[in-house]
């Protein structure tokens, strides 16, 4: 089966997934195969019912994905990767991207919009992303597609993770509130100013050029079709797939460097 985890990748995931909590349910007979099944769904964008029998019953893999998502396992994994301090993180960057939502994503129970809205791209969600200098994810947030970029700043910074000494962002984040907040955090917001500013502070072109790392990260995430198009009705499930894909980007980075 193509694109299964390598042994080196599984060495990272194994201790986290074998830890059982009070609501973990019955442990699956093969956590590795279950996780590979989740990766397969994320990569192909296929419906859960189309999961090959090789990975086990689709309903069991789906329930385990939901269970791990609700338990915050993906949050723990992402935090652990960032807490390792294995890559430079004093320079960070934030950005967002629009994700077209499939019509099947509509209709979740309850009154919540579940991070779905209307933008120029139609029926959409937006992924807000904060990365380190290597373009590896630190924090993620999902919002309605029409949400402005600067409104995604606070949730990304409140997520936690390593402190940024320099934060890179495009003009969509040019707001005094963001600059003031970064100063309070002991950092500096390197953001190009809009032309209507009375005083323009120039940016360091060399340092600002690192911002392409966050765009590269989005490209890697969108290689997973379940991220490139939103099929999930609930925001939590969609965020789960974005987090799963982000974690695998991290792990592959380490594996490829060894």
Short mmCIF file of C-alpha atoms in Angstrom, two decimals:
data_model
loop_
_atom_site.label_atom_id
_atom_site.label_comp_id
_atom_site.label_asym_id
_atom_site.label_seq_id
_atom_site.Cartn_x
_atom_site.Cartn_y
_atom_site.Cartn_z
CA UNK A 1 0.00 0.00 0.00
CA UNK A 2 1.64 3.25 -1.17
CA UNK A 3 2.65 6.06 1.18
CA UNK A 4 2.45 4.10 4.42
CA UNK A 5 4.43 5.34 7.41
CA UNK A 6 8.08 4.41 7.63
CA UNK A 7 9.43 2.75 10.77
CA UNK A 8 11.16 6.01 11.70
CA UNK A 9 7.88 7.91 11.47
CA UNK A 10 6.07 5.36 13.61
CA UNK A 11 8.74 5.66 16.33
CA UNK A 12 7.51 9.20 16.93
CA UNK A 13 3.77 8.47 16.93
CA UNK A 14 3.76 5.21 18.89
CA UNK A 15 4.20 6.45 22.49
CA UNK A 16 1.49 9.11 22.09
CA UNK A 17 -1.12 6.82 20.57
CA UNK A 18 -0.57 3.96 22.98
CA UNK A 19 -1.34 6.17 25.97
CA UNK A 20 -4.92 5.42 26.96
CA UNK A 21 -7.18 7.99 28.62
CA UNK A 22 -10.48 7.50 30.47
CA UNK A 23 -12.45 8.00 27.26
CA UNK A 24 -10.07 6.32 24.85
CA UNK A 25 -12.40 3.39 24.30
CA UNK A 26 -11.25 -0.09 23.38
CA UNK A 27 -7.70 0.09 21.98
CA UNK A 28 -7.54 -0.95 18.31
CA UNK A 29 -5.56 -4.08 17.52
CA UNK A 30 -3.11 -2.09 15.39
CA UNK A 31 -2.67 1.63 16.08
CA UNK A 32 -0.14 1.94 13.28
CA UNK A 33 -2.52 0.57 10.68
CA UNK A 34 -5.32 2.77 12.00
CA UNK A 35 -3.15 5.88 11.71
CA UNK A 36 -2.10 4.84 8.20
CA UNK A 37 -5.79 4.59 7.33
CA UNK A 38 -6.33 8.15 8.61
CA UNK A 39 -3.37 9.32 6.52
CA UNK A 40 -4.88 7.57 3.48
CA UNK A 41 -8.18 9.41 3.91
CA UNK A 42 -6.35 12.72 4.40
CA UNK A 43 -4.18 12.23 1.33
CA UNK A 44 -6.84 10.96 -1.09
CA UNK A 45 -9.83 12.98 0.10
CA UNK A 46 -11.95 9.84 -0.27
CA UNK A 47 -15.13 9.24 1.75
CA UNK A 48 -14.62 7.13 4.86
CA UNK A 49 -16.70 4.30 3.37
CA UNK A 50 -14.16 3.98 0.54
CA UNK A 51 -11.29 3.18 2.91
CA UNK A 52 -9.62 -0.02 1.65
CA UNK A 53 -10.24 -3.12 3.78
CA UNK A 54 -6.47 -3.35 4.24
CA UNK A 55 -6.75 -0.75 7.04
CA UNK A 56 -9.64 -2.50 8.78
CA UNK A 57 -13.31 -1.55 9.03
CA UNK A 58 -13.82 2.02 7.90
CA UNK A 59 -16.20 2.70 10.78
CA UNK A 60 -13.57 1.64 13.34
CA UNK A 61 -10.90 3.85 11.79
CA UNK A 62 -13.35 6.75 11.62
CA UNK A 63 -14.37 6.35 15.26
CA UNK A 64 -10.73 6.25 16.34
CA UNK A 65 -9.98 9.41 14.37
CA UNK A 66 -12.89 11.17 16.05
CA UNK A 67 -11.86 9.83 19.46
CA UNK A 68 -8.25 11.03 19.08
CA UNK A 69 -9.50 14.38 17.76
CA UNK A 70 -11.92 14.93 20.64
CA UNK A 71 -9.24 13.91 23.16
CA UNK A 72 -6.87 16.54 21.74
CA UNK A 73 -4.21 14.01 20.73
CA UNK A 74 -3.23 16.05 17.67
CA UNK A 75 -2.81 19.13 19.89
CA UNK A 76 -0.49 17.19 22.18
CA UNK A 77 1.59 15.92 19.25
CA UNK A 78 1.94 19.38 17.74
CA UNK A 79 2.89 20.87 21.11
CA UNK A 80 5.50 18.16 21.65
CA UNK A 81 7.12 18.89 18.29
CA UNK A 82 7.32 22.60 19.05
CA UNK A 83 8.49 22.10 22.63
CA UNK A 84 11.42 20.02 21.37
CA UNK A 85 13.14 23.24 20.21
CA UNK A 86 14.81 21.26 17.44
CA UNK A 87 14.45 23.98 14.78
CA UNK A 88 14.84 27.79 14.83
CA UNK A 89 11.67 29.44 16.12
CA UNK A 90 12.60 32.99 17.11
CA UNK A 91 11.56 34.13 13.63
CA UNK A 92 7.96 33.16 12.94
CA UNK A 93 5.34 34.00 10.32
CA UNK A 94 1.58 33.98 9.99
CA UNK A 95 -0.72 33.82 7.00
CA UNK A 96 -4.06 32.39 5.90
CA UNK A 97 -5.51 30.56 2.94
CA UNK A 98 -9.02 30.05 1.60
CA UNK A 99 -10.33 26.47 1.36
CA UNK A 100 -13.27 25.68 -0.89
CA UNK A 101 -15.90 23.69 0.98
CA UNK A 102 -17.74 20.83 -0.72
CA UNK A 103 -21.52 21.01 -0.54
CA UNK A 104 -21.42 17.91 1.67
CA UNK A 105 -19.74 20.03 4.36
CA UNK A 106 -23.00 21.88 4.99
CA UNK A 107 -25.74 20.71 7.30
CA UNK A 108 -24.04 20.10 10.64
CA UNK A 109 -26.43 19.79 13.57
CA UNK A 110 -26.97 22.91 15.66
CA UNK A 111 -26.88 26.61 14.87
CA UNK A 112 -23.09 26.98 14.69
CA UNK A 113 -21.60 27.84 11.30
CA UNK A 114 -18.77 25.38 12.01
CA UNK A 115 -16.21 27.67 10.35
CA UNK A 116 -18.12 27.86 7.07
CA UNK A 117 -18.99 31.10 5.31
CA UNK A 118 -19.17 32.98 2.05
CA UNK A 119 -16.24 34.76 0.43
CA UNK A 120 -15.20 35.67 -3.10
CA UNK A 121 -14.34 32.02 -3.54
CA UNK A 122 -17.89 30.95 -2.70
CA UNK A 123 -18.70 28.50 0.10
CA UNK A 124 -15.42 28.47 2.02
CA UNK A 125 -13.43 28.09 5.20
CA UNK A 126 -10.15 29.78 6.01
CA UNK A 127 -7.06 28.21 7.57
CA UNK A 128 -4.97 30.57 9.69
CA UNK A 129 -1.40 29.32 10.16
CA UNK A 130 1.61 30.27 12.28
CA UNK A 131 4.94 28.64 11.46
CA UNK A 132 8.57 28.76 12.53
CA UNK A 133 11.51 29.79 10.35
CA UNK A 134 11.58 26.34 8.71
CA UNK A 135 7.94 26.65 7.70
CA UNK A 136 6.79 24.00 10.19
CA UNK A 137 3.38 24.58 11.84
CA UNK A 138 3.18 26.02 15.34
CA UNK A 139 -0.53 26.90 15.56
CA UNK A 140 -3.64 26.50 13.43
CA UNK A 141 -7.09 28.04 13.47
CA UNK A 142 -10.20 27.58 11.30
CA UNK A 143 -12.67 30.38 10.56
CA UNK A 144 -15.35 31.34 8.06
CA UNK A 145 -13.95 32.10 4.62
CA UNK A 146 -14.82 35.80 4.80
CA UNK A 147 -12.89 36.38 8.05
CA UNK A 148 -10.20 39.04 7.67
CA UNK A 149 -6.61 38.01 8.20
CA UNK A 150 -5.91 40.25 11.17
CA UNK A 151 -8.77 38.68 13.14
CA UNK A 152 -6.89 35.39 12.93
CA UNK A 153 -3.86 36.87 14.68
CA UNK A 154 -5.06 36.63 18.29
CA UNK A 155 -6.18 32.95 18.18
CA UNK A 156 -2.85 31.93 16.61
CA UNK A 157 -0.79 33.74 19.25
CA UNK A 158 -2.98 32.58 22.14
CA UNK A 159 -2.44 28.98 21.07
CA UNK A 160 0.91 29.05 22.85
CA UNK A 161 4.12 27.55 21.54
CA UNK A 162 7.55 29.19 21.37
CA UNK A 163 7.76 32.98 21.65
CA UNK A 164 8.46 34.92 18.49
CA UNK A 165 11.15 37.59 18.53
CA UNK A 166 10.32 38.61 14.96
CA UNK A 167 6.90 37.98 13.39
CA UNK A 168 6.59 38.20 9.60
CA UNK A 169 3.25 38.86 7.92
CA UNK A 170 1.85 40.56 4.82
CA UNK A 171 -0.09 43.83 4.63
CA UNK A 172 -3.30 42.10 5.63
CA UNK A 173 -1.95 42.14 9.18
CA UNK A 174 -0.93 45.81 9.17
CA UNK A 175 -2.70 46.95 12.35
CA UNK A 176 -1.46 48.95 15.30
CA UNK A 177 -3.03 46.43 17.67
CA UNK A 178 -0.87 43.63 16.26
CA UNK A 179 2.30 45.71 16.45
CA UNK A 180 1.50 46.75 20.03
CA UNK A 181 0.72 43.17 21.06
CA UNK A 182 4.02 41.89 19.64
CA UNK A 183 5.86 44.61 21.54
CA UNK A 184 4.15 43.53 24.77
CA UNK A 185 5.27 39.97 24.04
CA UNK A 186 8.87 41.16 23.73
CA UNK A 187 8.97 40.77 19.96
CA UNK A 188 8.75 42.83 16.79
CA UNK A 189 6.18 42.68 14.00
CA UNK A 190 7.87 43.00 10.62
CA UNK A 191 4.85 43.84 8.46
CA UNK A 192 4.85 46.05 5.33
CA UNK A 193 2.71 49.13 5.90
CA UNK A 194 -0.17 50.18 3.70
CA UNK A 195 0.37 53.21 1.46
CA UNK A 196 -2.18 55.28 3.37
CA UNK A 197 0.08 55.31 6.44
CA UNK A 198 1.47 58.77 7.26
CA UNK A 199 4.77 57.27 8.35
CA UNK A 200 6.18 54.20 6.60
CA UNK A 201 8.61 51.95 8.44
CA UNK A 202 10.62 49.88 5.95
CA UNK A 203 11.14 46.15 6.40
CA UNK A 204 14.36 44.19 6.09
CA UNK A 205 14.04 42.56 2.66
CA UNK A 206 16.39 39.70 3.55
CA UNK A 207 14.55 38.71 6.73
CA UNK A 208 11.12 39.36 5.21
CA UNK A 209 12.06 37.04 2.35
CA UNK A 210 11.77 34.14 4.81
CA UNK A 211 8.00 34.63 4.76
CA UNK A 212 7.76 32.37 1.72
CA UNK A 213 8.19 29.48 4.15
CA UNK A 214 4.62 29.82 5.38
CA UNK A 215 3.38 29.77 1.77
CA UNK A 216 5.42 26.63 1.13
CA UNK A 217 3.84 25.08 4.19
CA UNK A 218 0.36 25.74 2.80
CA UNK A 219 1.41 24.03 -0.44
CA UNK A 220 2.51 20.95 1.50
CA UNK A 221 -0.70 20.87 3.51
CA UNK A 222 -2.81 21.12 0.38
CA UNK A 223 -1.15 18.03 -1.06
CA UNK A 224 -3.62 16.31 1.27
CA UNK A 225 -6.91 16.48 -0.61
CA UNK A 226 -8.90 16.34 2.60
CA UNK A 227 -7.24 19.67 3.46
CA UNK A 228 -7.30 21.21 -0.02
CA UNK A 229 -11.09 20.76 -0.11
CA UNK A 230 -13.24 20.70 3.01
CA UNK A 231 -15.61 17.74 3.13
CA UNK A 232 -16.18 17.66 6.90
CA UNK A 233 -19.36 19.04 8.41
CA UNK A 234 -17.77 19.91 11.75
CA UNK A 235 -14.96 22.38 12.17
CA UNK A 236 -13.27 20.08 14.68
CA UNK A 237 -12.99 17.21 12.22
CA UNK A 238 -11.65 19.48 9.49
CA UNK A 239 -9.12 20.96 11.94
CA UNK A 240 -8.19 17.39 12.89
CA UNK A 241 -7.21 16.61 9.30
CA UNK A 242 -5.23 19.85 9.02
CA UNK A 243 -3.43 19.01 12.26
CA UNK A 244 -2.74 15.41 11.23
CA UNK A 245 -1.27 16.63 7.95
CA UNK A 246 0.76 19.32 9.75
CA UNK A 247 2.22 16.75 12.15
CA UNK A 248 3.26 14.51 9.29
CA UNK A 249 4.98 17.47 7.60
CA UNK A 250 6.97 17.88 10.82
CA UNK A 251 7.85 14.20 11.13
CA UNK A 252 8.89 13.86 7.50
CA UNK A 253 11.12 16.91 7.95
CA UNK A 254 13.02 15.16 10.74
CA UNK A 255 13.11 11.79 8.99
CA UNK A 256 14.48 13.30 5.77
CA UNK A 257 17.24 15.09 7.70
CA UNK A 258 18.56 11.97 9.38
#
